[in-house]
Amino acid sequence: MSTPPAPTPTAASALGASAAIHPCAPGPGALGDARLPAPALGSAAGAPGAPAADAGLAIAPSPRDNHTGDRRLGGVLLMVASGLSSQVGASVAAQAFPVIGPVGVVAVRQWMAAVVLFAIGRPRLHKLTARQWRPVLGLALVFAVMNVSLYTAIDRVGLGLAVTLEFLGPLAVALLGSRRLIDLICALAAAPAVLVLTRPQATTDYFGVAAGLLAAACWASYILLNRTVGRELPGATGAAAAATVSGIAYIPVGIVVLHHHPPTTAAIAYALTAGVLSSAVPFLLDLLALRRVPAQFFGVFMSINPVLAALVGYVVLRQHLAVPDWVAIGVIVAANCVAVEAGRRATSRTGSSRGVRGSSRRAGQTR
C-alpha cells in the first residue's frame, strides 16, 4: 500500500487557522460555498488568488487510496472524533459560563487562538499595507463577534440549536450564490426547518436565537472575507494577523469581565480545556482524516456537526430537544449535504468540459 502524501505546510496552516479560530469549526470544506471544496479558508490556504480547491486538494489522498476501504473507514472515524471533540469542547466551555460568562470564556479562547495562529502564520504586522489591513481588520471583527455570539447562543438556547442556527450562515452563502434548481429545492426545504427551530414557545429565548443567527451571519462573513484576505496575503498570514488583532482587542474586554466575575481555577481550566478540545484536537484529527478521504467527502460528511452538537448537548449538558427540533436539524443537515454534493458534481462537470474544449483547441493548433 502506498503512503499518502503528507500535508503541505500551507494546507496544514490553513486547517489550523480554521480550528483554532472557531469553537465548533468542522474544518475545511465542511460548509460554505458548495462550488468550492474549502470555502471558509480556501483562499487563505494557498498563494494569493489561488483557487480554494487548491487548499483542499493539497491534503487529499491519492486516487489509489480512495479505493481502500479500511483507509476510508479510518478517515470517517477520525472525522466523527473531530466533530465530537469540537462539540464536547463547546459543552466544556459551557461549564464555565456560570462563573465567567460566555464573554470571559471567549476572551480566554481568543488569547489562545492568537498565540497559536501567530506561531503558525508568523505575520509581519508592521509590513502590511493599508489595502491589506482593511480585510484583516474586517476579519478580526468577525472573529471577535462570531465566537461570543455563538457562546451566548449556547448559553441561552442550548448547544444543538445554537450550532444548527450558526450553520445557516455557510448554507446561505452556498445557496444564495447558486442558480441551480437543486439549491432552490434545498433552500425551500431548509426554510421551514428554520421556522420550526425558531417557532414561538413559552420557553423561547429570542435573544439566544438572535445570537445564533448573528453567529451565522458572522460565519458567512468569515467565508466571504477570507477570499479577499487570501488574495492579499499568502498562506495563513491573514488569518493569523486577524486573530492576533482580535486577541489584542480582547485583552481589555477580558480584564474587565474577569475583574467583575472573578474566575475560579475550575473555570479557567474549563476554558483552556475547551480551547484544546475545540482547536488543537480537531486540527490534528482533521489533518489525519484528510490524508484518508477526499476533501469533497470530508466536506459533506462533516455537515453532521449540528446532529453531533445536539447529541452532546443531550448527553453532557442534559439539554433536551423536542421531536420536531430533531427533524428540523436533520432537514438542515440533509439540505447542506445535498447542496455541497451537487456543487461538487457541477464543478467536476464544468472542469471536465473545459478540459475537453482545451484539448480540442490544442489539437486544432497542432494540426
Coordinates of C-alpha atoms in Angstrom, one line a residue:
M1 CA 0.0 0.0 0.0
S2 CA 1.4 3.4 -1.0
T3 CA 1.8 6.0 1.7
P4 CA -0.5 9.0 1.2
P5 CA 1.2 12.3 0.5
A6 CA 2.0 14.4 3.6
P7 CA 0.0 17.6 4.0
T8 CA 1.7 20.7 2.7
P9 CA 2.7 23.4 5.3
T10 CA 0.3 25.9 3.8
A11 CA -2.6 23.5 3.8
A12 CA -1.8 22.5 7.4
S13 CA -1.6 26.1 8.4
A14 CA -5.0 26.8 6.9
L15 CA -6.5 23.9 8.6
G16 CA -5.1 25.1 11.9
A17 CA -6.5 28.5 11.3
S18 CA -10.0 27.2 10.9
A19 CA -9.9 25.0 14.0
A20 CA -8.1 27.5 16.3
I21 CA -10.4 30.4 15.5
H22 CA -13.7 28.8 15.7
P23 CA -15.1 26.9 18.8
C24 CA -17.1 24.4 16.8
A25 CA -15.3 24.6 13.4
P26 CA -15.8 21.4 11.3
G27 CA -12.6 22.1 9.3
P28 CA -12.0 23.0 5.7
G29 CA -14.7 22.3 3.2
A30 CA -17.3 21.3 5.8
L31 CA -19.6 24.2 4.9
G32 CA -19.8 27.2 2.7
D33 CA -19.9 27.8 -1.0
A34 CA -20.9 24.5 -2.4
R35 CA -18.9 25.2 -5.5
L36 CA -15.7 25.4 -3.5
P37 CA -14.3 22.4 -1.5
A38 CA -12.7 24.6 1.1
P39 CA -14.7 27.9 1.3
A40 CA -14.0 29.0 4.8
L41 CA -10.3 29.0 4.4
G42 CA -9.5 28.0 0.8
S43 CA -8.4 31.4 -0.4
A44 CA -6.2 31.9 2.6
A45 CA -4.7 28.5 2.3
G46 CA -2.8 29.0 -0.9
A47 CA -0.9 31.7 -2.7
P48 CA -2.7 35.0 -3.3
G49 CA -5.5 34.5 -5.8
A50 CA -5.2 30.7 -5.7
P51 CA -8.4 28.7 -6.1
A52 CA -10.0 27.4 -2.9
A53 CA -9.9 24.0 -4.3
D54 CA -6.1 24.0 -4.3
A55 CA -6.0 24.2 -0.5
G56 CA -8.5 21.3 -0.1
L57 CA -6.9 19.1 -2.6
A58 CA -3.4 19.7 -1.3
I59 CA -4.1 17.3 1.6
A60 CA -6.4 14.9 -0.2
P61 CA -5.4 11.3 -0.6
S62 CA -4.1 9.9 -3.8
P63 CA -6.6 8.2 -6.2
R64 CA -5.3 4.7 -5.2
D65 CA -6.0 5.4 -1.5
N66 CA -9.6 6.5 -2.4
H67 CA -10.5 2.9 -3.2
T68 CA -9.0 1.5 0.1
G69 CA -11.9 0.6 2.3
D70 CA -10.0 0.5 5.6
R71 CA -8.5 3.9 5.0
R72 CA -11.9 5.4 4.2
L73 CA -13.3 3.9 7.4
G74 CA -10.4 5.2 9.4
G75 CA -11.0 8.6 7.9
V76 CA -14.7 8.5 8.8
L77 CA -13.9 7.5 12.4
L78 CA -11.4 10.4 12.6
M79 CA -14.0 12.9 11.3
V80 CA -16.5 11.7 13.8
A81 CA -13.9 12.0 16.6
S82 CA -13.1 15.5 15.3
G83 CA -16.7 16.6 15.3
L84 CA -17.3 15.1 18.8
S85 CA -14.2 16.8 20.1
S86 CA -15.4 20.2 18.9
Q87 CA -18.8 19.8 20.4
V88 CA -17.6 18.4 23.6
G89 CA -15.2 21.3 23.8
A90 CA -18.2 23.7 23.5
S91 CA -20.0 21.7 26.2
V92 CA -17.0 22.0 28.5
A93 CA -16.9 25.8 27.8
A94 CA -20.5 25.9 28.9
Q95 CA -19.4 24.7 32.4
A96 CA -17.5 27.9 32.9
F97 CA -20.4 30.2 31.8
P98 CA -21.9 30.4 35.3
V99 CA -18.6 31.8 36.7
I100 CA -17.0 34.0 34.0
G101 CA -19.8 34.1 31.4
P102 CA -19.6 33.4 27.7
V103 CA -17.5 36.6 27.1
G104 CA -15.0 35.5 29.7
V105 CA -14.6 32.1 28.1
V106 CA -14.3 33.7 24.6
A107 CA -11.6 36.0 25.9
V108 CA -9.5 33.1 27.1
R109 CA -10.1 31.3 23.8
Q110 CA -9.2 34.3 21.7
W111 CA -6.0 34.7 23.6
M112 CA -5.1 31.1 22.9
A113 CA -6.1 31.3 19.2
A114 CA -3.9 34.5 18.9
V115 CA -0.9 32.7 20.3
V116 CA -1.4 29.5 18.3
L117 CA -2.1 31.3 15.0
F118 CA 0.7 33.8 15.5
A119 CA 3.1 30.9 15.9
I120 CA 1.7 29.2 12.7
G121 CA 1.3 32.2 10.4
R122 CA 4.1 34.4 11.8
P123 CA 2.5 37.6 10.3
R124 CA 4.7 40.7 10.0
L125 CA 2.1 43.2 11.0
H126 CA 4.4 46.2 10.5
K127 CA 4.8 45.3 6.8
L128 CA 1.1 45.1 6.0
T129 CA -0.2 47.8 3.6
A130 CA -3.4 49.8 4.1
R131 CA -5.0 47.7 1.4
Q132 CA -4.1 44.5 3.3
W133 CA -5.1 45.9 6.7
R134 CA -8.7 46.6 5.6
P135 CA -9.8 43.0 5.1
V136 CA -7.6 41.8 8.0
L137 CA -9.4 44.3 10.4
G138 CA -12.8 43.1 9.0
L139 CA -11.8 39.5 9.7
A140 CA -10.6 40.4 13.2
L141 CA -14.0 42.0 13.9
V142 CA -15.8 38.8 12.6
F143 CA -13.6 36.7 14.9
A144 CA -14.4 38.9 17.9
V145 CA -18.2 38.8 17.3
M146 CA -18.6 35.2 16.0
N147 CA -17.4 33.3 19.0
V148 CA -19.1 35.5 21.6
S149 CA -22.4 35.3 19.8
L150 CA -22.2 31.5 19.4
Y151 CA -21.2 31.0 23.1
T152 CA -24.0 33.4 24.1
A153 CA -26.4 31.3 22.0
I154 CA -25.2 28.1 23.5
D155 CA -25.7 29.5 27.0
R156 CA -29.3 30.6 26.3
V157 CA -30.8 28.1 23.8
G158 CA -28.5 25.1 24.1
L159 CA -25.7 23.6 22.1
G160 CA -27.7 21.7 19.4
L161 CA -29.9 24.6 18.5
A162 CA -27.1 27.2 18.6
V163 CA -24.8 25.2 16.3
T164 CA -27.6 24.5 13.9
L165 CA -28.5 28.1 13.7
E166 CA -24.9 29.1 13.1
F167 CA -24.6 26.6 10.3
L168 CA -27.3 28.5 8.4
G169 CA -24.6 31.1 7.5
P170 CA -22.4 28.9 5.3
L171 CA -25.5 27.2 3.9
A172 CA -26.9 30.6 2.9
V173 CA -23.7 31.5 1.2
A174 CA -23.8 28.3 -0.8
L175 CA -27.5 28.6 -1.8
L176 CA -27.6 32.4 -2.5
G177 CA -24.6 32.2 -4.8
S178 CA -26.2 29.5 -7.0
R179 CA -28.8 29.4 -9.7
R180 CA -29.2 25.6 -9.8
L181 CA -32.6 24.1 -9.3
I182 CA -31.4 21.7 -6.7
D183 CA -30.1 24.5 -4.5
L184 CA -33.5 26.2 -4.7
I185 CA -35.1 22.9 -3.5
C186 CA -32.6 22.8 -0.6
A187 CA -33.4 26.3 0.3
L188 CA -37.2 25.6 0.2
A189 CA -36.6 22.5 2.5
A190 CA -34.3 24.4 4.9
A191 CA -36.6 27.4 5.3
P192 CA -39.5 25.6 7.2
A193 CA -36.9 23.7 9.3
V194 CA -35.6 27.1 10.4
L195 CA -39.1 28.2 11.2
V196 CA -39.6 25.1 13.3
L197 CA -36.4 25.7 15.3
T198 CA -37.3 29.3 16.0
R199 CA -41.0 28.9 16.5
P200 CA -42.6 30.8 19.3
Q201 CA -42.9 28.8 22.5
A202 CA -43.4 29.6 26.2
T203 CA -39.7 28.9 26.8
T204 CA -38.3 30.5 23.6
D205 CA -35.3 32.7 24.3
Y206 CA -35.4 35.2 21.4
F207 CA -32.2 36.8 22.4
G208 CA -30.4 33.4 22.3
V209 CA -32.0 32.7 18.8
A210 CA -30.8 36.2 17.6
A211 CA -27.3 35.4 18.9
G212 CA -27.3 32.2 17.0
L213 CA -28.4 34.0 13.8
L214 CA -25.7 36.6 14.4
A215 CA -23.1 33.8 14.6
A216 CA -24.5 32.5 11.3
A217 CA -24.0 36.0 9.7
C218 CA -20.5 36.1 11.1
W219 CA -19.6 32.8 9.7
A220 CA -20.9 33.8 6.3
S221 CA -18.9 37.0 6.5
Y222 CA -15.9 34.9 7.5
I223 CA -16.2 32.9 4.3
L224 CA -16.5 35.9 2.1
L225 CA -13.8 37.9 3.8
N226 CA -11.4 35.0 3.7
R227 CA -11.5 35.1 0.0
T228 CA -10.4 38.7 0.0
V229 CA -7.7 38.1 2.6
G230 CA -6.5 35.1 0.6
R231 CA -5.9 37.3 -2.4
E232 CA -4.0 39.9 -0.4
L233 CA -1.9 37.7 1.9
P234 CA -0.4 34.3 1.4
G235 CA -0.9 31.2 3.5
A236 CA -2.3 31.6 7.0
T237 CA -0.8 35.1 7.3
G238 CA -4.1 36.9 7.0
A239 CA -5.9 34.7 9.5
A240 CA -3.0 34.9 11.9
A241 CA -2.9 38.7 11.7
A242 CA -6.7 38.9 12.2
A243 CA -6.6 36.5 15.2
T244 CA -3.7 38.5 16.7
V245 CA -5.6 41.8 16.4
S246 CA -8.8 40.1 17.8
G247 CA -6.8 38.7 20.7
I248 CA -5.3 42.0 21.5
A249 CA -8.7 43.7 21.4
Y250 CA -10.0 41.1 23.9
I251 CA -7.3 42.0 26.4
P252 CA -9.2 45.0 27.9
V253 CA -12.5 43.1 27.5
G254 CA -11.2 40.1 29.3
I255 CA -9.7 42.1 32.1
V256 CA -13.0 43.9 32.8
V257 CA -15.0 40.8 32.6
L258 CA -12.7 38.7 34.8
H259 CA -12.5 41.6 37.2
H260 CA -16.3 41.7 37.7
H261 CA -16.6 37.9 37.5
P262 CA -13.5 36.6 39.4
P263 CA -12.5 33.3 37.8
T264 CA -12.1 30.1 39.7
T265 CA -9.4 27.6 39.0
A266 CA -12.0 25.3 37.6
A267 CA -13.5 27.9 35.3
I268 CA -10.1 28.8 33.8
A269 CA -9.4 25.0 33.4
Y270 CA -12.7 24.6 31.6
A271 CA -12.0 27.5 29.2
L272 CA -8.5 26.2 28.5
T273 CA -9.7 22.6 28.0
A274 CA -12.4 23.9 25.7
G275 CA -9.7 25.6 23.6
V276 CA -7.7 22.4 23.3
L277 CA -10.8 20.2 22.5
S278 CA -12.2 22.7 20.0
S279 CA -9.0 23.7 18.3
A280 CA -5.9 21.6 18.8
V281 CA -7.5 18.2 18.8
P282 CA -9.8 18.8 15.7
F283 CA -6.8 20.3 13.9
L284 CA -4.8 17.1 14.3
L285 CA -7.8 14.7 13.6
D286 CA -8.9 16.6 10.5
L287 CA -5.3 16.6 9.2
L288 CA -5.2 12.9 9.6
A289 CA -8.7 12.4 8.1
L290 CA -7.9 14.4 5.0
R291 CA -5.0 12.0 4.3
R292 CA -7.5 9.2 4.1
V293 CA -10.6 10.6 2.4
P294 CA -11.2 13.1 -0.5
A295 CA -11.7 16.7 0.5
Q296 CA -15.2 16.7 -1.0
F297 CA -16.3 13.7 1.0
F298 CA -14.8 15.4 4.1
G299 CA -17.0 18.4 3.4
V300 CA -20.2 16.5 3.0
F301 CA -19.7 14.2 6.0
M302 CA -18.7 16.9 8.4
S303 CA -22.1 18.6 7.9
I304 CA -23.4 16.3 10.6
N305 CA -21.9 18.6 13.2
P306 CA -25.3 20.0 14.2
V307 CA -26.5 16.5 14.9
L308 CA -23.4 15.8 17.0
A309 CA -23.9 19.1 18.8
A310 CA -27.5 18.1 19.7
L311 CA -26.4 14.7 20.9
V312 CA -23.5 16.1 23.0
G313 CA -25.9 18.7 24.4
Y314 CA -28.3 16.0 25.4
V315 CA -25.7 13.7 26.9
V316 CA -23.3 16.1 28.6
L317 CA -25.5 19.2 29.3
R318 CA -28.9 17.4 29.7
Q319 CA -30.4 19.7 27.1
H320 CA -33.5 18.1 25.7
L321 CA -34.9 18.8 22.2
A322 CA -38.4 18.1 21.1
V323 CA -39.0 15.7 18.2
P324 CA -39.8 18.5 15.7
D325 CA -36.5 20.1 16.6
W326 CA -34.6 16.9 15.8
V327 CA -36.4 16.6 12.5
A328 CA -35.6 20.2 11.6
I329 CA -31.9 19.7 12.4
G330 CA -31.9 16.6 10.2
V331 CA -33.5 18.5 7.3
I332 CA -31.0 21.3 7.6
V333 CA -28.1 18.9 7.6
A334 CA -29.5 17.0 4.6
A335 CA -30.0 20.2 2.7
N336 CA -26.4 21.2 3.2
C337 CA -25.2 17.7 2.2
V338 CA -27.2 17.8 -1.0
A339 CA -26.1 21.4 -1.8
V340 CA -22.4 20.6 -1.2
E341 CA -22.5 17.4 -3.2
A342 CA -24.4 19.0 -6.1
G343 CA -21.9 21.8 -6.2
R344 CA -19.0 19.3 -6.3
R345 CA -20.6 17.4 -9.2
A346 CA -21.4 20.7 -11.1
T347 CA -17.8 21.8 -10.6
S348 CA -16.5 18.4 -11.8
R349 CA -18.6 18.6 -14.9
T350 CA -17.5 22.1 -15.7
G351 CA -13.9 21.3 -15.2
S352 CA -14.2 18.2 -17.4
S353 CA -15.9 20.1 -20.2
R354 CA -13.3 22.9 -20.0
G355 CA -10.6 20.3 -20.2
V356 CA -12.2 18.7 -23.3
R357 CA -12.6 22.1 -25.0
G358 CA -9.0 23.0 -24.1
S359 CA -7.7 19.7 -25.6
S360 CA -9.7 20.3 -28.8
R361 CA -8.2 23.8 -29.2
R362 CA -4.7 22.5 -28.6
A363 CA -5.3 19.7 -31.1
G364 CA -6.5 22.2 -33.7
Q365 CA -3.5 24.3 -33.1
T366 CA -1.2 21.3 -33.6
R367 CA -2.9 20.5 -36.8

